[in-house]
PDB file of C-alpha atoms in Angstrom:
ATOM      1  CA  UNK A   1      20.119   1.693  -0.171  1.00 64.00           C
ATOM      2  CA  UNK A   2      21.242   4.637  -2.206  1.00 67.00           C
ATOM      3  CA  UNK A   3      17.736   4.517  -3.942  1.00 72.00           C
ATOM      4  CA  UNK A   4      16.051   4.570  -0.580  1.00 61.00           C
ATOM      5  CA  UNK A   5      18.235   7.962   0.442  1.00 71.00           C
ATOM      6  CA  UNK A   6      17.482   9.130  -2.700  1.00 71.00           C
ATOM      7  CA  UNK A   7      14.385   8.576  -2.460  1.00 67.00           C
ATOM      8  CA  UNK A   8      13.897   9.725   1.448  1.00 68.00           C
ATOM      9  CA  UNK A   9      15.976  13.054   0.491  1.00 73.00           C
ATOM     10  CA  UNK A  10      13.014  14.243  -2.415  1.00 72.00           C
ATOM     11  CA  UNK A  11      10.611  12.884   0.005  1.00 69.00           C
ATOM     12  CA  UNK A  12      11.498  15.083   2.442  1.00 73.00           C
ATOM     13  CA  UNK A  13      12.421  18.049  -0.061  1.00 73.00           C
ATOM     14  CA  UNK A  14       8.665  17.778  -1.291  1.00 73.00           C
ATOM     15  CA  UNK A  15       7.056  16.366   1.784  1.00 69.00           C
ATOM     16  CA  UNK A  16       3.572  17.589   1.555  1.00 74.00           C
ATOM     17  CA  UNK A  17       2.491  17.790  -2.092  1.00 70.00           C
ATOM     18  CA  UNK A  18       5.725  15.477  -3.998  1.00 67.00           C
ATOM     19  CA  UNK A  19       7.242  15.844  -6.889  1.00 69.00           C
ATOM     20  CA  UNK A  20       4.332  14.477  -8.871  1.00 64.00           C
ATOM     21  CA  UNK A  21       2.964  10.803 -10.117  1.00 66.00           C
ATOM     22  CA  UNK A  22       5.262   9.708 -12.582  1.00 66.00           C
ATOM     23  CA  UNK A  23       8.210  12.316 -11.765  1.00 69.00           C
ATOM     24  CA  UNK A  24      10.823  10.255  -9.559  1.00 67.00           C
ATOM     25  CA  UNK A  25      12.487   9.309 -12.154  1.00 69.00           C
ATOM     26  CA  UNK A  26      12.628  12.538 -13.647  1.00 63.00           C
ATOM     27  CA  UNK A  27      13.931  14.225 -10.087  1.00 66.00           C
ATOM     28  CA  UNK A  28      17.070  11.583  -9.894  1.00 69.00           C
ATOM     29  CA  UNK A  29      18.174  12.267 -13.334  1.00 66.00           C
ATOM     30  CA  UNK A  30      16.749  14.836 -15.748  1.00 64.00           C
ATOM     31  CA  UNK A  31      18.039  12.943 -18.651  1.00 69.00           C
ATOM     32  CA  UNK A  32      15.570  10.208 -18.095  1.00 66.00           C
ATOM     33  CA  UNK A  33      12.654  10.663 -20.433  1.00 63.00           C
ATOM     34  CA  UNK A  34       9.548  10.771 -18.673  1.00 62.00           C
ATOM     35  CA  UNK A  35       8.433   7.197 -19.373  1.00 63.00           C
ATOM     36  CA  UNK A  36      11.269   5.379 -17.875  1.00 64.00           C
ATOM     37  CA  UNK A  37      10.057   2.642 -14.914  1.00 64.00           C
ATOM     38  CA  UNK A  38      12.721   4.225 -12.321  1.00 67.00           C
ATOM     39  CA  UNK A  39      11.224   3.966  -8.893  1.00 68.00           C
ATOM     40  CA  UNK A  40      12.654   3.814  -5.480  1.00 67.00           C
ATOM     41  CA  UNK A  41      11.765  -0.055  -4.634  1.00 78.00           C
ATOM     42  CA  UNK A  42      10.206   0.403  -1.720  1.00 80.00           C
ATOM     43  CA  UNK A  43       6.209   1.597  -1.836  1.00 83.00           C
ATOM     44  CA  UNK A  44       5.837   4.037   1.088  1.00 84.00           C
ATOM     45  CA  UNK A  45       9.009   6.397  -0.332  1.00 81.00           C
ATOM     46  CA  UNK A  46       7.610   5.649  -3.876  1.00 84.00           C
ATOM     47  CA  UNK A  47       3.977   7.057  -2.285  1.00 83.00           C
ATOM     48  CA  UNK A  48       5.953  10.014  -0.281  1.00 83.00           C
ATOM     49  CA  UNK A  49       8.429  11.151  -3.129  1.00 82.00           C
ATOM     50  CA  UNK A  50       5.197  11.126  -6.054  1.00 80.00           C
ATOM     51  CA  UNK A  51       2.685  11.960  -4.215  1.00 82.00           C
ATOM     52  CA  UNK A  52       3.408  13.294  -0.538  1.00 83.00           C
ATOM     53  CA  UNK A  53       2.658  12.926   3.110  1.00 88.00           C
ATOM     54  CA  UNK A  54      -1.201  12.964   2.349  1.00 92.00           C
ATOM     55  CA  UNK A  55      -1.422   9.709   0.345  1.00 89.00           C
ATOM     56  CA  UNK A  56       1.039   8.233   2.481  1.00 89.00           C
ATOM     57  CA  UNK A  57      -1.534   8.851   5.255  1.00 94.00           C
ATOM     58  CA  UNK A  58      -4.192   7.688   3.216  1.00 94.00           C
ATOM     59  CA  UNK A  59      -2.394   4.654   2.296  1.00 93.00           C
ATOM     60  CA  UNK A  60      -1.642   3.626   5.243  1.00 94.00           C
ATOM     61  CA  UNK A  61      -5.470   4.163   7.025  1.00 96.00           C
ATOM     62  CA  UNK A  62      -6.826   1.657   3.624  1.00 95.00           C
ATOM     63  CA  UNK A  63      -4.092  -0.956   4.645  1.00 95.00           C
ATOM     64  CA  UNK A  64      -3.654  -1.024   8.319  1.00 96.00           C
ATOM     65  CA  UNK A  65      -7.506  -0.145   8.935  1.00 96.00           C
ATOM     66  CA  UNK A  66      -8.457  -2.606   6.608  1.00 95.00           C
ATOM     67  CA  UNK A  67      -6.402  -5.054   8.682  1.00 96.00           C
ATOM     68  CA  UNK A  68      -7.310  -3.758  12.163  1.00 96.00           C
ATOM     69  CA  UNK A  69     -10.874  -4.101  11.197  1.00 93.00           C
ATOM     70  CA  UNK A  70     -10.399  -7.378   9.818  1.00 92.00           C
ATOM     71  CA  UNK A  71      -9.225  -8.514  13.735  1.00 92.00           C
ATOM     72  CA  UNK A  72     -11.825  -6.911  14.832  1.00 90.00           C
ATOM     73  CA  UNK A  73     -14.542  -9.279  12.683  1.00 87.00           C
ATOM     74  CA  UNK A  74     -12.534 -12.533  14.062  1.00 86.00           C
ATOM     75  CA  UNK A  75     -12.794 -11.167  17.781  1.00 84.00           C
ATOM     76  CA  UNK A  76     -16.134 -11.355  17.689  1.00 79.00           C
ATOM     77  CA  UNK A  77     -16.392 -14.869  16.845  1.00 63.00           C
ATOM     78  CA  UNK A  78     -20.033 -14.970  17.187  1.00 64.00           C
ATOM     79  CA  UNK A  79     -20.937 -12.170  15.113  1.00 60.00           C
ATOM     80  CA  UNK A  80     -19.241 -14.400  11.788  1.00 66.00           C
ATOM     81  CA  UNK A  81     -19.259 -18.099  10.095  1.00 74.00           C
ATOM     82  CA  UNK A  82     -16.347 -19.852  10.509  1.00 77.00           C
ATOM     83  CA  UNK A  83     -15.595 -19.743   6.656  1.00 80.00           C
ATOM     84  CA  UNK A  84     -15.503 -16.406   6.961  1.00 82.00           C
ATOM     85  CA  UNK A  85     -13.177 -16.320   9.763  1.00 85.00           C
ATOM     86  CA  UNK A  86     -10.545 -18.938   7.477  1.00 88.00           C
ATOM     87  CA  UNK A  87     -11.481 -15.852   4.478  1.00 90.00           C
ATOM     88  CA  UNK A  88     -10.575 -13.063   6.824  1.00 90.00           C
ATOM     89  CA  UNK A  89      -7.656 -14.712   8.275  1.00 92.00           C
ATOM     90  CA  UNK A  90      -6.238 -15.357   4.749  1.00 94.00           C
ATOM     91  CA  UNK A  91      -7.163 -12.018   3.923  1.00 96.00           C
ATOM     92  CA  UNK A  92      -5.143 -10.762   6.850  1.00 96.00           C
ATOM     93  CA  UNK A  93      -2.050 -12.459   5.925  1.00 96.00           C
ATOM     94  CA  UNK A  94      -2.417 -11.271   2.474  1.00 96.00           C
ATOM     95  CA  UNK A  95      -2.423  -7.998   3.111  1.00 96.00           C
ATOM     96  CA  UNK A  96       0.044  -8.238   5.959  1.00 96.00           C
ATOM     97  CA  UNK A  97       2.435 -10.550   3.143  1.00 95.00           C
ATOM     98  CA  UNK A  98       2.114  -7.103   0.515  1.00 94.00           C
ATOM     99  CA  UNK A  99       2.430  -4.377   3.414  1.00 93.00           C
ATOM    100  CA  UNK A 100       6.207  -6.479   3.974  1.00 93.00           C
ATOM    101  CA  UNK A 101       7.087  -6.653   0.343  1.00 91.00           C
ATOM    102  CA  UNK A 102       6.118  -3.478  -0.402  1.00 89.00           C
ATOM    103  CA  UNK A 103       9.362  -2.266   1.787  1.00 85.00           C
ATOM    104  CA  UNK A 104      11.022  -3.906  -1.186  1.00 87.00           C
ATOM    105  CA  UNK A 105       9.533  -3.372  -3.835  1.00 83.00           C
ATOM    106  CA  UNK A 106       6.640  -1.132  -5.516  1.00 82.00           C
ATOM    107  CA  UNK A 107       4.452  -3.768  -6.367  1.00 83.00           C
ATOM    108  CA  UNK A 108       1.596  -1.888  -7.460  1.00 83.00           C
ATOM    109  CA  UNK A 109       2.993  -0.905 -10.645  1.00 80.00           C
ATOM    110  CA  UNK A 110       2.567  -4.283 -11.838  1.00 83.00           C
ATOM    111  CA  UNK A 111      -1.103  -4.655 -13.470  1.00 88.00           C
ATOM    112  CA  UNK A 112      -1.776  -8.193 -12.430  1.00 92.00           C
ATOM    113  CA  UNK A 113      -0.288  -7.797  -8.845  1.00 90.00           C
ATOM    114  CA  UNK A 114      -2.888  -4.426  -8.271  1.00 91.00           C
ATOM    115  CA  UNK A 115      -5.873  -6.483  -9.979  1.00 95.00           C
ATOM    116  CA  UNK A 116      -4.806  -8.972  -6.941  1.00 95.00           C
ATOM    117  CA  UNK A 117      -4.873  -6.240  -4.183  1.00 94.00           C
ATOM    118  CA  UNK A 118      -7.850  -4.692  -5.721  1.00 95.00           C
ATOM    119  CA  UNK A 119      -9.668  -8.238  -5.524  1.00 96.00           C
ATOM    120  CA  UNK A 120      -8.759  -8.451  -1.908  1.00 96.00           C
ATOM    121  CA  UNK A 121      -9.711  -4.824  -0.767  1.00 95.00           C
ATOM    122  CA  UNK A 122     -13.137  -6.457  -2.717  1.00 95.00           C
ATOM    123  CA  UNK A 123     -12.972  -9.469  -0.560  1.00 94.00           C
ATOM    124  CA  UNK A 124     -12.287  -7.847   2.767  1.00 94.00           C
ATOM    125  CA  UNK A 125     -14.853  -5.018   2.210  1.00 93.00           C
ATOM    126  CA  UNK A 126     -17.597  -7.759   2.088  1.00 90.00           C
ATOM    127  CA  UNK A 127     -16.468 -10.007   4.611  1.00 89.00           C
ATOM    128  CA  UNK A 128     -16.410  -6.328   6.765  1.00 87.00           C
ATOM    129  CA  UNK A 129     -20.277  -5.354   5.507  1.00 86.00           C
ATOM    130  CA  UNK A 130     -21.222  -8.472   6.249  1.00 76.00           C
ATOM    131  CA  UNK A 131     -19.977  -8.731  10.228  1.00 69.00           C
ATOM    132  CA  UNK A 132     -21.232  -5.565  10.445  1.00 67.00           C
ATOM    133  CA  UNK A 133     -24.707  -6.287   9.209  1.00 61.00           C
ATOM    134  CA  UNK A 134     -25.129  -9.724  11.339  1.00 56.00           C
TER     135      UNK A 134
END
């Protein structure tokens, strides 16, 4: 919890611009040398404090619109194949499944688990083009 007020204090300090990728750890203790893997543990203060309110924003829109759009395709059931639907409905609880860790953790800073996310952004951006071109 101190991390998070830590954290939430620079964020709001340096709310619309941040302090700068890479510079959290740098802002809680200047002795730190700039390649030390200090973050806050959570990914939404790690977004605010680095980079500010804007990529927060923009985060946000490529998770929860990727989602939303997602229940969209399996609303209109007739519009997809039902092993698309199973896809999208894994895909959905995969990206719900990060967007709840992330409050814990800042996931993306591990290679392998942003390869993962990147693979299903892939996944749900063609399951997407594809309800949308039926």
């Amino acid at each position: 919890l101190e991390m998070w007020q830590s954290a939430g204090r620079l964020s709001i300090e340096n709310h619309w611009w941040g302090l700068g990728l890479g510079n959290y750890s740098l802002a809680i203790d200047p002795s730190f040398g700039y390649r030390n893997p200090m973050n806050a543990h959570n990914l939404y203060l790690d977004i605010f404090s680095e980079i500010g309110v804007f990529a927060l924003l923009i985060w946000g829109v490529l998770i929860l619109g990727t989602i939303w759009g997602l229940f969209r395709t399996l609303r209109s059931a007739a519009n997809i194949d039902i092993k698309y639907r199973e896809i999208a409905v894994g895909l959905i609880g995969s990206l719900v499944y990060f967007s709840a860790h992330s409050f814990f953790e800042t996931a993306i800073y591990s290679p392998v688990v942003l390869s993962v996310l990147m693979v299903i952004l892939g996944l749900c951006s063609k399951i997407l083009s594809r309800s949308e071109s039926i």
